[in-house]
Coordinates of C-alpha atoms in Angstrom, one line a residue:
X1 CA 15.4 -60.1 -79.9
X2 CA 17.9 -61.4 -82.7
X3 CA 21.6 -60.3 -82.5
X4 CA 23.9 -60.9 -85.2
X5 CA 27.5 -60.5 -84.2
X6 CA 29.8 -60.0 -87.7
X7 CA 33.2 -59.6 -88.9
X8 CA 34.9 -61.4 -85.3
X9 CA 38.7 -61.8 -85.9
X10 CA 38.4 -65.1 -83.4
X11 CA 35.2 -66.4 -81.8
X12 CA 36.8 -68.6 -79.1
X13 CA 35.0 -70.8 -76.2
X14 CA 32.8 -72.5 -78.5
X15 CA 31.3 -75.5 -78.5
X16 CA 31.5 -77.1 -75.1
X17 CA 28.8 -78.5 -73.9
X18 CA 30.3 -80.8 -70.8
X19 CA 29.4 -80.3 -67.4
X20 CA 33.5 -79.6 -66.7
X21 CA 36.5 -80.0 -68.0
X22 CA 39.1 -82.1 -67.1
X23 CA 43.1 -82.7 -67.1
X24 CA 43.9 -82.3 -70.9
X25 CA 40.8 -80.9 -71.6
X26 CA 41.4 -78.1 -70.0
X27 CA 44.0 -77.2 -73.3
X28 CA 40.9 -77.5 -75.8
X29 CA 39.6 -74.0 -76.1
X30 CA 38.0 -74.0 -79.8
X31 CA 37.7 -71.2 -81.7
X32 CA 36.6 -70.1 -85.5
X33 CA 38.8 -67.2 -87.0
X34 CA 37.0 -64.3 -89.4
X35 CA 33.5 -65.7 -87.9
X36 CA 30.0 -64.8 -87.1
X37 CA 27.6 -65.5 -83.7
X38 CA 24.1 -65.3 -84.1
X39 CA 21.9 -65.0 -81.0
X40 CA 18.2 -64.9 -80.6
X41 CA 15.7 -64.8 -77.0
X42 CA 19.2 -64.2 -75.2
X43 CA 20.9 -67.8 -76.8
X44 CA 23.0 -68.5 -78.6
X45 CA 21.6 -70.0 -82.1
X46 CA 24.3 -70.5 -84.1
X47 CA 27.7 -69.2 -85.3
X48 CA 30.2 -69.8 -88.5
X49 CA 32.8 -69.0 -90.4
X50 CA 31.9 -65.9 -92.1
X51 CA 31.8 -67.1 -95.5
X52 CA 28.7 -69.2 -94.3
X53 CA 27.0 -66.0 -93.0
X54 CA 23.0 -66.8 -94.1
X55 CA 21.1 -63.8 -95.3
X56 CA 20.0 -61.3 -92.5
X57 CA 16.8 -60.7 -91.7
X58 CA 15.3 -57.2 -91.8
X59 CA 14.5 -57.2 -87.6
X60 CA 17.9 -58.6 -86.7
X61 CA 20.1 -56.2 -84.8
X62 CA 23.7 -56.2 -86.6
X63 CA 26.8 -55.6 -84.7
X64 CA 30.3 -55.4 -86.4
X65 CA 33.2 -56.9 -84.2
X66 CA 35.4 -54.8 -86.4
X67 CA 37.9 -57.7 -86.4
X68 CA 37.8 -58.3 -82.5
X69 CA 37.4 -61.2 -80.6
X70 CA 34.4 -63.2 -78.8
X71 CA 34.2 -65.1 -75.8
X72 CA 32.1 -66.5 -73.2
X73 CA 32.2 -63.8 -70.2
X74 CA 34.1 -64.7 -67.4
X75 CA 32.1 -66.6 -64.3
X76 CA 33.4 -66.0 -60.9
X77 CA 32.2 -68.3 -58.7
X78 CA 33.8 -67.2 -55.7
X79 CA 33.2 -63.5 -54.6
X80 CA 32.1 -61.1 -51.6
X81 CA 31.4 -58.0 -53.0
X82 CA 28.6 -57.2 -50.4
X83 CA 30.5 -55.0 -48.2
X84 CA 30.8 -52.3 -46.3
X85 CA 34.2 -49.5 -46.9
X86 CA 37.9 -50.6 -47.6
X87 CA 40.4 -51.9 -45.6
X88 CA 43.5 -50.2 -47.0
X89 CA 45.0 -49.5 -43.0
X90 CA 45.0 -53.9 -43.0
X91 CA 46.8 -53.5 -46.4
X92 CA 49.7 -51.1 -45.0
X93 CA 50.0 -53.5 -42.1
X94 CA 50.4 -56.2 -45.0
X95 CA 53.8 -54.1 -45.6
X96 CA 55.2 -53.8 -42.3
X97 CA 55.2 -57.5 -42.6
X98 CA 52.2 -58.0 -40.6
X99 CA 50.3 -61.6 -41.7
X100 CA 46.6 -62.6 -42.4
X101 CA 46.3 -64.5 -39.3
X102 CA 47.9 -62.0 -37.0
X103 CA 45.7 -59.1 -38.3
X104 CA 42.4 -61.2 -37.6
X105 CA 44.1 -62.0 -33.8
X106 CA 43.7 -58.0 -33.5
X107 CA 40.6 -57.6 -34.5
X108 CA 40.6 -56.5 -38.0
X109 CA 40.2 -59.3 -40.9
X110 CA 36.9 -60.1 -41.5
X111 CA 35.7 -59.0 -38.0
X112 CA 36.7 -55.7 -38.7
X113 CA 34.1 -55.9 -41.9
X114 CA 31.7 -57.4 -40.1
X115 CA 32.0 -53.6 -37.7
X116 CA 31.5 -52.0 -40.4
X117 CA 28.6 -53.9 -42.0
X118 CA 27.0 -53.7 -38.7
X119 CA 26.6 -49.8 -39.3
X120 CA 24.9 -49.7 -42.6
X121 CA 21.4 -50.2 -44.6
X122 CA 20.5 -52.2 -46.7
X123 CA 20.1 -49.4 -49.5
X124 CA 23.4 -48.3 -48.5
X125 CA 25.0 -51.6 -49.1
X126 CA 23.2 -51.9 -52.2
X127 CA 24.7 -49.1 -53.4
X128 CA 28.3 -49.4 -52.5
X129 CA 27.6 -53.0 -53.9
X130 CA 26.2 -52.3 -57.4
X131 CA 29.3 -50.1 -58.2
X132 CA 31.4 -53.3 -58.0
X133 CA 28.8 -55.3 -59.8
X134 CA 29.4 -52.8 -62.6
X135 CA 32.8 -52.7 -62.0
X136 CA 33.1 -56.3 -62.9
X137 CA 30.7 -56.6 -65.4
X138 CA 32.8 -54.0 -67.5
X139 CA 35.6 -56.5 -67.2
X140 CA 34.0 -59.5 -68.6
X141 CA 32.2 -61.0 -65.9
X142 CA 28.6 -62.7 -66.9
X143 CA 27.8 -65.0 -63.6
X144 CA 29.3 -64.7 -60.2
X145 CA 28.7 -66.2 -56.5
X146 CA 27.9 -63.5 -53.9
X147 CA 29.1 -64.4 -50.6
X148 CA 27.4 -63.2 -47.2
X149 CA 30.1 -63.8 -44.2
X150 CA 30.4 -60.3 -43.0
X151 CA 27.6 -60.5 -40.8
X152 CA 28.3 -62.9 -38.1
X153 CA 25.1 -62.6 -36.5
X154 CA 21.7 -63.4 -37.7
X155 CA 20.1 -59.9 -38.4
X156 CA 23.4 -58.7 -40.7
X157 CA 23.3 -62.0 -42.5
X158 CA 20.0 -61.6 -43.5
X159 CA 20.7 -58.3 -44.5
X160 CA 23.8 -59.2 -46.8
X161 CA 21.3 -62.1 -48.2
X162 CA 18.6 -59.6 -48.9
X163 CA 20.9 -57.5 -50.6
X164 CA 22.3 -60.0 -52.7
X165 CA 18.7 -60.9 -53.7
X166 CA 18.4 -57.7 -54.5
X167 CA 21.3 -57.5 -57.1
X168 CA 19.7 -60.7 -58.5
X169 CA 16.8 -58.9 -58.8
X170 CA 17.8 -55.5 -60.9
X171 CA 21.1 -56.7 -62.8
X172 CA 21.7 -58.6 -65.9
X173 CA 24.6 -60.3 -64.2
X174 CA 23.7 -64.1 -63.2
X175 CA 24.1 -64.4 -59.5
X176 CA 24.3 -67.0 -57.0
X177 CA 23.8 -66.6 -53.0
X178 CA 26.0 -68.4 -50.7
X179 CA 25.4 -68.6 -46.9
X180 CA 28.8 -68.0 -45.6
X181 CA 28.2 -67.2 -41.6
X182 CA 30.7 -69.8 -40.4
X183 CA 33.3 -67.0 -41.5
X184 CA 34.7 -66.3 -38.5
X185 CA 32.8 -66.2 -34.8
X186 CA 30.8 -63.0 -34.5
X187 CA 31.9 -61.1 -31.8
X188 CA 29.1 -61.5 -29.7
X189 CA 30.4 -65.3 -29.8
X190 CA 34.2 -64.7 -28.5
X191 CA 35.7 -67.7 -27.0
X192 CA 32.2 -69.7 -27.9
X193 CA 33.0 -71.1 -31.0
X194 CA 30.9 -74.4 -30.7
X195 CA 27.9 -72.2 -29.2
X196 CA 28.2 -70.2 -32.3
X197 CA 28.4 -73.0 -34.4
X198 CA 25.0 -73.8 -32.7
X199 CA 23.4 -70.5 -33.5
X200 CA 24.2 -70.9 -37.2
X201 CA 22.5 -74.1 -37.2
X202 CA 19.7 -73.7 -35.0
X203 CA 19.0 -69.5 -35.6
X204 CA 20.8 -68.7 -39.2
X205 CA 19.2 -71.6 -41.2
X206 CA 16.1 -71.5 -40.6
X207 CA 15.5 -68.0 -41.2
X208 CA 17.3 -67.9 -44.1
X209 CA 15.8 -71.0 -45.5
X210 CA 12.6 -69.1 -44.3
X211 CA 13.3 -66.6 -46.6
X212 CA 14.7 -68.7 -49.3
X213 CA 17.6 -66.0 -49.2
X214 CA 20.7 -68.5 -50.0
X215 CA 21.9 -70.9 -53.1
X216 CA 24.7 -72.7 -50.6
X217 CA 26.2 -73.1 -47.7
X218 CA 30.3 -72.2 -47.0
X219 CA 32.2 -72.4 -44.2
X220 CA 36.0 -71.6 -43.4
X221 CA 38.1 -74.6 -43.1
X222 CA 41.0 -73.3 -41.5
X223 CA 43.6 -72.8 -38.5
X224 CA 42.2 -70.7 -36.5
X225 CA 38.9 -70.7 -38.3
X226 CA 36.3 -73.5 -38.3
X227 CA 37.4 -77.1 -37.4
X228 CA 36.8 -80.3 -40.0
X229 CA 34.0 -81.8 -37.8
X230 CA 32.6 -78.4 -37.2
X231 CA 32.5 -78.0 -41.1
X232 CA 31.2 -81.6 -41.8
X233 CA 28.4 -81.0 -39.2
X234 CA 26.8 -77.3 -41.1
X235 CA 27.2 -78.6 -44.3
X236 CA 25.6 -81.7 -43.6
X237 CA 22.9 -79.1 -41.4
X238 CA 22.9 -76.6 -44.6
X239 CA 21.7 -79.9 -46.5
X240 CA 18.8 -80.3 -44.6
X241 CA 17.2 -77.3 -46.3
X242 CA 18.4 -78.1 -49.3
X243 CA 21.9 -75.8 -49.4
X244 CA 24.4 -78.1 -51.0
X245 CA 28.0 -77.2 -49.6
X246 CA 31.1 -75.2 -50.6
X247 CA 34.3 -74.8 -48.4
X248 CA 36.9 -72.5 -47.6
X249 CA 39.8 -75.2 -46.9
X250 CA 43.6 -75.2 -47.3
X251 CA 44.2 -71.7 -47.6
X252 CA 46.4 -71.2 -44.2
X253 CA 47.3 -74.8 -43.5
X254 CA 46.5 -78.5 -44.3
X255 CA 43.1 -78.3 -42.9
X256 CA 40.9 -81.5 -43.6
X257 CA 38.7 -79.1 -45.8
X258 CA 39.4 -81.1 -49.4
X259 CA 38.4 -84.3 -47.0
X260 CA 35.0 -83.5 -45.9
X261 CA 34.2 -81.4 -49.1
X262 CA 34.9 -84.7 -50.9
X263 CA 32.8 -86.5 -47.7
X264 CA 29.9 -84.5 -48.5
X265 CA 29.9 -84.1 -51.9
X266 CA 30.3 -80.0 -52.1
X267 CA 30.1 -78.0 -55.1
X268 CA 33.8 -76.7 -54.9
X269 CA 36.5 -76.2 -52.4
X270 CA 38.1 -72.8 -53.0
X271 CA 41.6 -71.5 -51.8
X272 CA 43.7 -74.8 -52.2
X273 CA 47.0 -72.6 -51.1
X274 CA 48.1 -75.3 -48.8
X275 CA 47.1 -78.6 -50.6
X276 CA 49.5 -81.7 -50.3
X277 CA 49.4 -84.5 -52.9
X278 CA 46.6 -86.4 -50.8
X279 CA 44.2 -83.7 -51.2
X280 CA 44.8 -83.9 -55.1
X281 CA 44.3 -88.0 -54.2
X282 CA 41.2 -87.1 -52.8
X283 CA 39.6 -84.8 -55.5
X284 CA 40.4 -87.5 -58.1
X285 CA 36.9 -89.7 -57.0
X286 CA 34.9 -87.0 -57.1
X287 CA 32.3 -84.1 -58.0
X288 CA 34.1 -81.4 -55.9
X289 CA 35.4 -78.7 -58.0
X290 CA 38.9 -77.7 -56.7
X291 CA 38.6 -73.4 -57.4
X292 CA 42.3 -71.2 -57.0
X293 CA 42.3 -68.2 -56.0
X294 CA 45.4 -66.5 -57.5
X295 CA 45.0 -63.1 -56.3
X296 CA 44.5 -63.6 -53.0
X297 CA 47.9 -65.3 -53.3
X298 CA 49.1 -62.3 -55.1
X299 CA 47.6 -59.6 -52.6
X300 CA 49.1 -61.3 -49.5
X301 CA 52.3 -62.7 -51.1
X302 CA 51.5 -66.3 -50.4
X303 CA 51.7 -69.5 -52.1
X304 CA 49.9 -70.1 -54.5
X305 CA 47.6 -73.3 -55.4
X306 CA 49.2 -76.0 -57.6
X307 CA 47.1 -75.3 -60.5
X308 CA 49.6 -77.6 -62.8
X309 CA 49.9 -80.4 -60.6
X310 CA 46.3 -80.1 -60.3
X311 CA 45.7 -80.4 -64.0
X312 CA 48.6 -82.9 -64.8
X313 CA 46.9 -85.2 -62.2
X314 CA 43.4 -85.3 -64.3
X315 CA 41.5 -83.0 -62.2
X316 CA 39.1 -79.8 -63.4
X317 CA 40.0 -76.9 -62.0
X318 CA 38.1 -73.2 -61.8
X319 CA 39.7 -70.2 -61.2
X320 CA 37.8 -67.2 -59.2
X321 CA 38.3 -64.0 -58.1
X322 CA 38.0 -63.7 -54.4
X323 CA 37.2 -60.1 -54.4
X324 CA 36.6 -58.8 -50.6
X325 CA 38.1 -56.1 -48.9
X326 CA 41.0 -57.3 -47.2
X327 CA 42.4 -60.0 -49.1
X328 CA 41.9 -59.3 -52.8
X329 CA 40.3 -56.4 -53.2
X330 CA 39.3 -56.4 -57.3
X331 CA 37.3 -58.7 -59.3
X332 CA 38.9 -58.3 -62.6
X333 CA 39.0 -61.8 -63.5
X334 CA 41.6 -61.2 -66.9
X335 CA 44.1 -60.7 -64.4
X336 CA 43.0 -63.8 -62.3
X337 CA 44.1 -65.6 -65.8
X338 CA 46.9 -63.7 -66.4
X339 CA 48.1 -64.5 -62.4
X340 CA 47.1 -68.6 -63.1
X341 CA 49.5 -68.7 -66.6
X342 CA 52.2 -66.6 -64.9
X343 CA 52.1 -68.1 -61.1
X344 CA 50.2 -71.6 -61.6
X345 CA 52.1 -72.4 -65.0
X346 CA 48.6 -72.8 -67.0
X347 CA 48.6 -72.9 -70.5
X348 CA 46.3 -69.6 -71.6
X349 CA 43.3 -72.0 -73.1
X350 CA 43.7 -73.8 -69.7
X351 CA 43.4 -70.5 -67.1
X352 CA 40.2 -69.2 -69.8
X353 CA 38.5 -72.7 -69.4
X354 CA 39.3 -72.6 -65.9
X355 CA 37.7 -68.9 -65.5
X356 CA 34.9 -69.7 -68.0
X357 CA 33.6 -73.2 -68.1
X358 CA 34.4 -74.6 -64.6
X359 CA 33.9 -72.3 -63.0
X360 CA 30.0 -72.0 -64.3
X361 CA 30.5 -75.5 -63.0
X362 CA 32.0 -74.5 -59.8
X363 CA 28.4 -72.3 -59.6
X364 CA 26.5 -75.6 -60.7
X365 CA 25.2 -73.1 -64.1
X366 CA 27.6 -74.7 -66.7
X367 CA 23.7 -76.2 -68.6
X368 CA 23.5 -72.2 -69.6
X369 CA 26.8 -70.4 -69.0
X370 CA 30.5 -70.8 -69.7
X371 CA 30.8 -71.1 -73.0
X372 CA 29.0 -70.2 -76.5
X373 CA 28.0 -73.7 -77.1
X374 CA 23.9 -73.3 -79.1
X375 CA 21.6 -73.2 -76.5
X376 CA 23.4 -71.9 -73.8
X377 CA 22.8 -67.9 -72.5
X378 CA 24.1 -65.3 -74.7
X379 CA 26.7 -63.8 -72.2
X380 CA 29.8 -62.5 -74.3
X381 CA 32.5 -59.6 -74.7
X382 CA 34.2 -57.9 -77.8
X383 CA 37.7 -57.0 -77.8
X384 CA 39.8 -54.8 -79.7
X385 CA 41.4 -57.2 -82.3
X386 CA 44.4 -59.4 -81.0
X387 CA 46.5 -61.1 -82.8
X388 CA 45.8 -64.3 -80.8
X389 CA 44.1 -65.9 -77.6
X390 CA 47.2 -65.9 -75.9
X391 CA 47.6 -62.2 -76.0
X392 CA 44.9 -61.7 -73.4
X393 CA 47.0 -63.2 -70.3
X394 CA 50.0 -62.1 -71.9
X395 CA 48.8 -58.5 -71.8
X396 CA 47.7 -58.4 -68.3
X397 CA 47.3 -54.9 -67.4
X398 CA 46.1 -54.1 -71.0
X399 CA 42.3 -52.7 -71.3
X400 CA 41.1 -54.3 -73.9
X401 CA 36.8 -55.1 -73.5
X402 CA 35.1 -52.6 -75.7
X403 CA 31.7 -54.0 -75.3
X404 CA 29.8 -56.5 -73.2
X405 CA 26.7 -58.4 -74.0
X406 CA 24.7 -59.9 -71.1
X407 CA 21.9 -62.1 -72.4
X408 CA 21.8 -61.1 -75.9
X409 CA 21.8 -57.6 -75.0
X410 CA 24.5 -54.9 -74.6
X411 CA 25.1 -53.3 -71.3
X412 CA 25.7 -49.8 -71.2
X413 CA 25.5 -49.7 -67.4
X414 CA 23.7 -46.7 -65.7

């Protein structure tokens, strides 16, 4: 198919073609004003000022931006949308002043997800779960990491890592798998933390490798969660069958998460709340993709990470959406921008390459997704027309996607 985009006010996230980007390069967002994108086979092929426009070919598919704006569709590389009803009653005890780690000492948190998983099918997960993937994709989103983690034992794992292969399987959307059980201890595992550590490793992994049901491996880094040497040893199990490693770390306290991501080389360590100046150290010397959060930090009124210390120092940095049930419950990832200018003190082309570019990175897919760079997968929204760029974080409760194009094709939903 051939897909000729025409009369785009500002065509903007093109060009890139790094693996990341990094410190200043986070500010270079490139963009063409009164432009064209042409796309064939889902790529993009080329794009111009309009002026340039070659003559169209009789079986191309015109589309007129009607003076909008193009760019790359947001990648969310850190989600966990497979899940089971809403926690609103954990959001009301948010108000009476309750915190995150006192409602997961009651039983509620992620344990009281994990309940609720328990009860369902797979086709009724499936279902509950597509609505947010269209949900999302309706805001901008192109690629995005599914989480499991609300399983906690080995039969509801593998049936949150079916289902996730199953979205894979029957949506446009580019999605990633990532083996979270080290979430919390299941309940079955109460007051056995290191025997459940040893069921993960010795049950979980193989039968999800079995299956070949996971992208990654993720476990939470955290007081009261999962312990440094506990993390270090199921990544470094997870890499055994061929998982590579992300980490929740630094979200409730100084953890020693950014220290064994670093140690073993993980993809990204996501949360960051709680970072000190030796984590940024850290993430200096290496591959680890350092990924904020800002709408957890919005939802439960908590720090958020140091997303301009982070970029003054020279490091890339991706911005996600966290959506789950308790502690950020949406996915629109515009707002995620508009949180990482307002909160974080990025520059606008800074939060959009952090929600775009990196992130793909922060997914390991930024070869095919991130940005409109020829070559790359022909993910891509329109916009009503804006007078610049900067209007998109600055207008951050303003609707403004009017159509979305997933692989070269538009996406009317169901």
């Amino acid at each position: 198919m051939k897909l000729l985009i025409t009369n785009i006010g500002i065509l903007a996230g093109i060009g890139h073609d790094k693996r990341c980007l990094r410190g200043a390069e986070m500010s270079q967002l490139y963009t063409l004003e009164n432009a064209y994108l042409y796309v064939e086979n889902g790529r993009v092929a080329a794009y111009g000022r309009s002026e340039a426009l070659p003559k169209v070919e009789e079986d191309v598919l015109v589309v007129d931006a009607q003076g909008g704006a193009v760019l790359p569709s947001f990648c969310d590389s850190h989600t966990h949308i497979v899940y089971a009803g809403s926690r609103e009653g954990e959001f009301v005890d948010k108000i009476r002043g309750l915190s995150y780690a006192e409602i997961a000492k009651r039983g509620g948190g992620i344990l009281n997800s994990a309940d609720r998983l328990h009860e369902l099918s797979e086709d009724e997960l499936y279902a509950q779960a597509m609505k947010r993937v269209d949900e999302v994709i309706r805001k901008g989103t192109g690629a995005i990491e599914i989480k499991s983690g609300y399983g906690l034992n080995l039969e509801d794992e593998l049936k949150m890592l079916r289902v996730i292969r199953r979205i894979k399987e029957t949506t446009p959307l580019k999605v990633v798998s990532n083996f979270l059980g080290a979430h919390a201890v299941g309940r079955a595992y109460a007051g056995r933390q290191s025997e459940y550590v040893d069921h993960i490793i010795n049950d979980m992994l193989p039968a999800i490798a079995k299956e070949n049901l996971a992208d990654f491996i993720d476990v939470f880094c955290d007081e009261g969660f999962f312990t440094a040497d506990e993390t270090r040893r199921l990544l470094q199990a997870g890499a055994k069958y061929g998982l590579r490693g992300k980490i929740h770390g630094e979200e409730l306290a100084v953890s020693g998460g950014v220290e064994v991501a670093v140690e073993c080389n993980a993809l990204s360590v996501d949360h960051l709340e709680a970072m000190d100046d030796h984590d940024i150290d850290l993430l200096k010397h290496s591959d680890t993709m350092p990924t904020a959060l800002p709408g957890t930090s919005f939802f439960l009124n908590m720090p958020f990470a140091p997303g301009r210390k982070m970029i003054d120092a020279g490091l890339a940095m991706a911005i996600a959406s966290d959506y789950n049930p308790g502690s950020t419950p949406s996915g629109d990832m515009k707002f995620a921008v508009s949180l990482a200018c307002i909160k974080m003190r990025l520059m606008p082309a800074e939060a959009i390459n952090a929600a775009t570019i990196n992130s793909a990175c922060a997914m390991g897919l930024s070869e095919d997704y991130g940005s409109l760079a020829v070559g790359k997968v022909a993910n891509f929204y329109i916009t009503d027309p804006i007078p610049s760029i900067d209007f998109i974080p600055y207008a951050y409760t303003t609707p403004i996607i009017r159509r979305v194009f997933l692989r070269g094709e538009e996406y009317v939903g169901e």
